[in-house]
mmCIF file of C-alpha atoms and ligand atoms in Angstrom:
data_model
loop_
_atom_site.group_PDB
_atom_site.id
_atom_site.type_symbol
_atom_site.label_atom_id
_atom_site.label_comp_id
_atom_site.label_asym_id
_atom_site.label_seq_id
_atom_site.Cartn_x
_atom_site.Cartn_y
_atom_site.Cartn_z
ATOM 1 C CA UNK A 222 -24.429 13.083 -3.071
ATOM 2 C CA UNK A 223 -21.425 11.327 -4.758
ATOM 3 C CA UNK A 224 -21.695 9.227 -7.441
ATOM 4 C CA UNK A 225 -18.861 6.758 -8.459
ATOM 5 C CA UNK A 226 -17.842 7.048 -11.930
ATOM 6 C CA UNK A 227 -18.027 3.340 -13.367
ATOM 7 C CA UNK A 228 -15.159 1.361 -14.315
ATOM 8 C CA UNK A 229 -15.808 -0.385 -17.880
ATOM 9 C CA UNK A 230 -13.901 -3.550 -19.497
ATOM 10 C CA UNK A 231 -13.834 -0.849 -22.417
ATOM 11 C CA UNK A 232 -12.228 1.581 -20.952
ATOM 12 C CA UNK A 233 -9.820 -0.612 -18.847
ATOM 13 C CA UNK A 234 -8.705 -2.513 -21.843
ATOM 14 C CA UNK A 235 -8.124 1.443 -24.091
ATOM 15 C CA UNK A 236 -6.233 2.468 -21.004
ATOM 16 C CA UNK A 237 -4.313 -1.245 -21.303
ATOM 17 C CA UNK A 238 -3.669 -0.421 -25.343
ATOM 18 C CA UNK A 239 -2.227 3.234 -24.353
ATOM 19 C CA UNK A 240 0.184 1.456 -21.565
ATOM 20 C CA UNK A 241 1.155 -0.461 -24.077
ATOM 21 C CA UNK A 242 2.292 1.661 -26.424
ATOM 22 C CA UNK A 243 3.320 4.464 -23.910
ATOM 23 C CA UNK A 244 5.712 1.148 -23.490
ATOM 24 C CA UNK A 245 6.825 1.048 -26.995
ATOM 25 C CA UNK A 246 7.267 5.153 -26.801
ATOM 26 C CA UNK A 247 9.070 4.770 -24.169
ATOM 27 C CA UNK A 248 11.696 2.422 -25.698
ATOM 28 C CA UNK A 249 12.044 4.402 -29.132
ATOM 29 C CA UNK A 250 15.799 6.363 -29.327
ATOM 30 C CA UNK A 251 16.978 8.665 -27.753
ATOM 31 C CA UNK A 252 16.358 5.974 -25.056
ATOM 32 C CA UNK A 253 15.258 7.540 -22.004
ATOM 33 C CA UNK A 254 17.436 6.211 -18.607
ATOM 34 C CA UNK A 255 14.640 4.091 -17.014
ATOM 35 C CA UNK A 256 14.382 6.482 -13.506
ATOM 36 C CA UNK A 257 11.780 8.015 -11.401
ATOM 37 C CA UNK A 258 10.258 9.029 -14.403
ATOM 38 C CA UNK A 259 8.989 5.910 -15.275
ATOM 39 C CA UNK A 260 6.745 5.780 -12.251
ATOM 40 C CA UNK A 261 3.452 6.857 -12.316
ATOM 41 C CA UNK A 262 -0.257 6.710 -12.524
ATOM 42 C CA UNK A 263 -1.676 6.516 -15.297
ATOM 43 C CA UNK A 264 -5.943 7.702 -16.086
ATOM 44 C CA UNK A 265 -8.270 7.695 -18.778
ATOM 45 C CA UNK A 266 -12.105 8.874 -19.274
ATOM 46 C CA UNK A 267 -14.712 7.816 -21.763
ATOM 47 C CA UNK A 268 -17.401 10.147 -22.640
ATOM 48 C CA UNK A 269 -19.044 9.569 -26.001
ATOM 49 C CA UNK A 270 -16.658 9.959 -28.850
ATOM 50 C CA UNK A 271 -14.095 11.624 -26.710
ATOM 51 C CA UNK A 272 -11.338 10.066 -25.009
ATOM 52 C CA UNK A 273 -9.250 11.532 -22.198
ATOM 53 C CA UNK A 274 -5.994 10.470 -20.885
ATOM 54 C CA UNK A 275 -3.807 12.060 -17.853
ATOM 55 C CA UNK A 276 -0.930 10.609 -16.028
ATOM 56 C CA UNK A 277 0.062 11.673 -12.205
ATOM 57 C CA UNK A 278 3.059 13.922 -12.046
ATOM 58 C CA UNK A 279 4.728 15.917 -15.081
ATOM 59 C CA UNK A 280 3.389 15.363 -18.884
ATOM 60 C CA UNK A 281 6.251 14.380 -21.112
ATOM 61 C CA UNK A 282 7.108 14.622 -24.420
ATOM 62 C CA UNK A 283 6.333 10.413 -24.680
ATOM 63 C CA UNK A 284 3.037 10.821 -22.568
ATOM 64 C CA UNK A 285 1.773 13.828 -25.406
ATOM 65 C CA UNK A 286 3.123 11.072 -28.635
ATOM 66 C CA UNK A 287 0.966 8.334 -27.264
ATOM 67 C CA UNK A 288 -1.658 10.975 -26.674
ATOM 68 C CA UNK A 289 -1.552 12.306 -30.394
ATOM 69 C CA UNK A 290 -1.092 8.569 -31.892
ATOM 70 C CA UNK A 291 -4.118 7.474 -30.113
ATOM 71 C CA UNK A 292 -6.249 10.937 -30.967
ATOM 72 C CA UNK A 293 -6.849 10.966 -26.820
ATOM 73 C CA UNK A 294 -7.358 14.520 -25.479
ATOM 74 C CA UNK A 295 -4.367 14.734 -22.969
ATOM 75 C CA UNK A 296 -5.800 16.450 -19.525
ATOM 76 C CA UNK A 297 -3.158 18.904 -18.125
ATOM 77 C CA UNK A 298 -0.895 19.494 -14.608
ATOM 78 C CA UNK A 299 -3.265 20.868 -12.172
ATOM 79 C CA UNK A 300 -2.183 24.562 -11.730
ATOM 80 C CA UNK A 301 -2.335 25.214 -7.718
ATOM 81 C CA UNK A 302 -3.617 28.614 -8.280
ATOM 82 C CA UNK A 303 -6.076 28.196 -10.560
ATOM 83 C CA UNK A 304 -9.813 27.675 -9.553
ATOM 84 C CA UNK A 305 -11.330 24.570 -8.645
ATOM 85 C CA UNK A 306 -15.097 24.088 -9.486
ATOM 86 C CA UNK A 307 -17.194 20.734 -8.512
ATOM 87 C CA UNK A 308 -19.544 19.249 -11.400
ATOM 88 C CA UNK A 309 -22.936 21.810 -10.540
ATOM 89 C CA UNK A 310 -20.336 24.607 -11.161
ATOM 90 C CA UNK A 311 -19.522 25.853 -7.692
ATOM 91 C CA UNK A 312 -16.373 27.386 -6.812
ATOM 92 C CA UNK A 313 -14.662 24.634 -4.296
ATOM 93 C CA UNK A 314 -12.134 27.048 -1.960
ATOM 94 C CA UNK A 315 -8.958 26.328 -2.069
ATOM 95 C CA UNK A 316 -8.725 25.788 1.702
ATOM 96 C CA UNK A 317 -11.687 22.974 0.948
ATOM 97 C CA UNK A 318 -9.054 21.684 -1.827
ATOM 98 C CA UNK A 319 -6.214 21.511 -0.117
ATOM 99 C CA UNK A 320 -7.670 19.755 2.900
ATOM 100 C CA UNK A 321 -8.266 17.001 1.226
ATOM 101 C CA UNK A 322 -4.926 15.998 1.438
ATOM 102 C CA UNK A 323 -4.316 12.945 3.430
ATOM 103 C CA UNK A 324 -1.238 11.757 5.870
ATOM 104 C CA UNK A 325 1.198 9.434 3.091
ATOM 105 C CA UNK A 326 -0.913 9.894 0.275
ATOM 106 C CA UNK A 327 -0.453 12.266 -2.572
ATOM 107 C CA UNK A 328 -1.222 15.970 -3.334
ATOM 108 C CA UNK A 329 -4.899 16.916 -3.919
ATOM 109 C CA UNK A 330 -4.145 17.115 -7.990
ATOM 110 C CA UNK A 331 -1.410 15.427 -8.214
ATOM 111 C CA UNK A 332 -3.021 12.138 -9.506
ATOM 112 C CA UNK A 333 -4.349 10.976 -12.743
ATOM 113 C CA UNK A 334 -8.323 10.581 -11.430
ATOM 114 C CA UNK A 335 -9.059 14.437 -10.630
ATOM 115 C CA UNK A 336 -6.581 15.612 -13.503
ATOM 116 C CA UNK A 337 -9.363 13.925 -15.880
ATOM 117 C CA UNK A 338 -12.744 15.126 -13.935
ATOM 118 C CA UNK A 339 -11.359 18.690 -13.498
ATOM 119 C CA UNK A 340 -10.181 18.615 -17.237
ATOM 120 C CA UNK A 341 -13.607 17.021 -18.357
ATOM 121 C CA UNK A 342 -15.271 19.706 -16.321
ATOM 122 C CA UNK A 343 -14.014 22.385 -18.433
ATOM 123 C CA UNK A 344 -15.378 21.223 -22.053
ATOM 124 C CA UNK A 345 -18.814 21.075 -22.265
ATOM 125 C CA UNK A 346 -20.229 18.352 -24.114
ATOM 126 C CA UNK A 347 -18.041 16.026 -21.731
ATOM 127 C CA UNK A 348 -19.214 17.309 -18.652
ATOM 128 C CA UNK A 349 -22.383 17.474 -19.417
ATOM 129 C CA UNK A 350 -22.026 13.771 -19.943
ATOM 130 C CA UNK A 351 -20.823 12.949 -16.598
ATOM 131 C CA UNK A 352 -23.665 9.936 -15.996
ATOM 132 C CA UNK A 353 -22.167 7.926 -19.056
ATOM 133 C CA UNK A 354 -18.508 8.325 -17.903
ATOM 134 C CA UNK A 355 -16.316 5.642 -17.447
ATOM 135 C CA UNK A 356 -13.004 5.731 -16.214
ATOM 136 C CA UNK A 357 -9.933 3.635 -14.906
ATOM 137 C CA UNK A 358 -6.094 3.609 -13.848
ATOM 138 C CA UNK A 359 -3.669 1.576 -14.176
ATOM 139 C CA UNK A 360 -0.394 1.712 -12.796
ATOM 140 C CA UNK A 361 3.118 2.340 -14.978
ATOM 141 C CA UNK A 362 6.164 0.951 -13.309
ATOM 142 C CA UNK A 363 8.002 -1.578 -16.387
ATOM 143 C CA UNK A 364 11.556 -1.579 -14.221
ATOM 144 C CA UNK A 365 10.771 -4.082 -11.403
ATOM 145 C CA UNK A 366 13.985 -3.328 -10.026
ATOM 146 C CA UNK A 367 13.125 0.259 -8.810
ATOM 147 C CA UNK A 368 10.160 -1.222 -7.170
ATOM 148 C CA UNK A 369 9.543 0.217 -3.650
ATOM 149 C CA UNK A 370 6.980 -0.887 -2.195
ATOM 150 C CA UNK A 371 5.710 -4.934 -1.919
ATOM 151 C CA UNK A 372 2.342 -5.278 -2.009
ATOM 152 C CA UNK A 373 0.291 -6.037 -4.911
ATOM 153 C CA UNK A 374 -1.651 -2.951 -5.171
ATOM 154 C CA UNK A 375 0.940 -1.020 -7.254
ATOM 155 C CA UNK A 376 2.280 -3.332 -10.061
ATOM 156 C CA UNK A 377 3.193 -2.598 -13.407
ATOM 157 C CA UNK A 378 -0.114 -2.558 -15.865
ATOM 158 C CA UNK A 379 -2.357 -3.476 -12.951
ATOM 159 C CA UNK A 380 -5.588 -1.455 -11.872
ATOM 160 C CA UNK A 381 -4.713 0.886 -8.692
ATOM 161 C CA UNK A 382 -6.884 2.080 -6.119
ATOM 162 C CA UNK A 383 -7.604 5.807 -5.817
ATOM 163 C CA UNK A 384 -5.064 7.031 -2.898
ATOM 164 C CA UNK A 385 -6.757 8.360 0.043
ATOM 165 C CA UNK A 386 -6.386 12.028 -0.893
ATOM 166 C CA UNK A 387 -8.248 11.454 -4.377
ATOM 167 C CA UNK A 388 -11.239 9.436 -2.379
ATOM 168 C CA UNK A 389 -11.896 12.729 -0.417
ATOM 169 C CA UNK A 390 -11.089 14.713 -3.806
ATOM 170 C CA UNK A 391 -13.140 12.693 -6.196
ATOM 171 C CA UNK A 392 -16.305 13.136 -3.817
ATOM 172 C CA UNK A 393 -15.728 17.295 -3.367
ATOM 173 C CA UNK A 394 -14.919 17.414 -7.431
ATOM 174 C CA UNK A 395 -18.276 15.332 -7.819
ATOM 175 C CA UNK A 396 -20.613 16.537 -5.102
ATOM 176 C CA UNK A 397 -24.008 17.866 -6.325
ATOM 177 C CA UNK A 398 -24.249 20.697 -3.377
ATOM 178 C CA UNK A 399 -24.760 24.279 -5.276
HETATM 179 ZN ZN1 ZN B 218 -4.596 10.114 -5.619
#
């Protein structure tokens, strides 16, 4: 069974407030060139007190400020090698993992939504938790001119939808089978 981790207007508008001033981090000397870099998902989990933020590709020394400012527990990459373990604790092969993957959608790991669950998983009190989670992404793209695609699913400070990868991913990361 997979169960859909809820999307809350609390935990949309904390991930809107840490967009925000990922913005102003962003903009603070030594100015970074507005490139690539400036393109990415970005994810955060409530669970009680605890607050958990991750963004898809590489953490950055602007991701880890806003992180630290905001006292948000920032999840890490997703090491390929390591082990990958669904929410009852069993050991998900990595031929399982890595056949999630989808044609034109991203890496299994790569995005922001399983770089929170499989970070969650690993303390505790927050996975234990799991049925009072609530989650959402939102999108970080400020320089409209490097836009590349023209729909309206991936604008700047907008909710995304999980790519097609992370729907398979999620539901493996979340299923209840021992
Ligand atoms: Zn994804």
């Amino acid at each position: 069974m997979f169960l859909t981790i809820k999307e809350t207007a609390r935990s949309r508008f904390k991930l809107l407030q840490f967009n925000a001033e990922l913005m102003a981090q962003f903009s603070r000397p030594p100015t970074i060139n507005v490139g690539g870099g400036q393109k990415f998902m970005t994810g955060l989990l409530i669970s009680g007190n605890d607050v958990l933020v991750a963004a898809s590709g590489s953490n950055n020394r602007r991701i880890e400020a806003t992180a630290n400012l905001k006292g948000y527990i920032l999840c890490p990459e997703i090491r390929t090698s390591a082990g990958h373990f669904s929410r009852v604790g069993a050991a998900i092969p990595t031929l399982d993992y890595e056949s999630t993957h989808r044609d034109g959608a991203s890496q299994p790991g790569a995005c922001a939504a399983p770089r929170l669950i499989e970070h969650a998983f690993t303390i505790p009190r927050i996975k234990n938790n799991w049925r009072n989670w609530e989650m959402s992404e939102i999108f970080y793209q400020p320089n409209t001119a490097r836009r590349t695609r023209d729909d309206l699913f991936w604008v700047h400070g907008l909710s995304a939808p999980h790519c097609a990868t992370c729907d398979s991913l999620i539901a493996l990361l979340m299923c209840t089978r021992p």
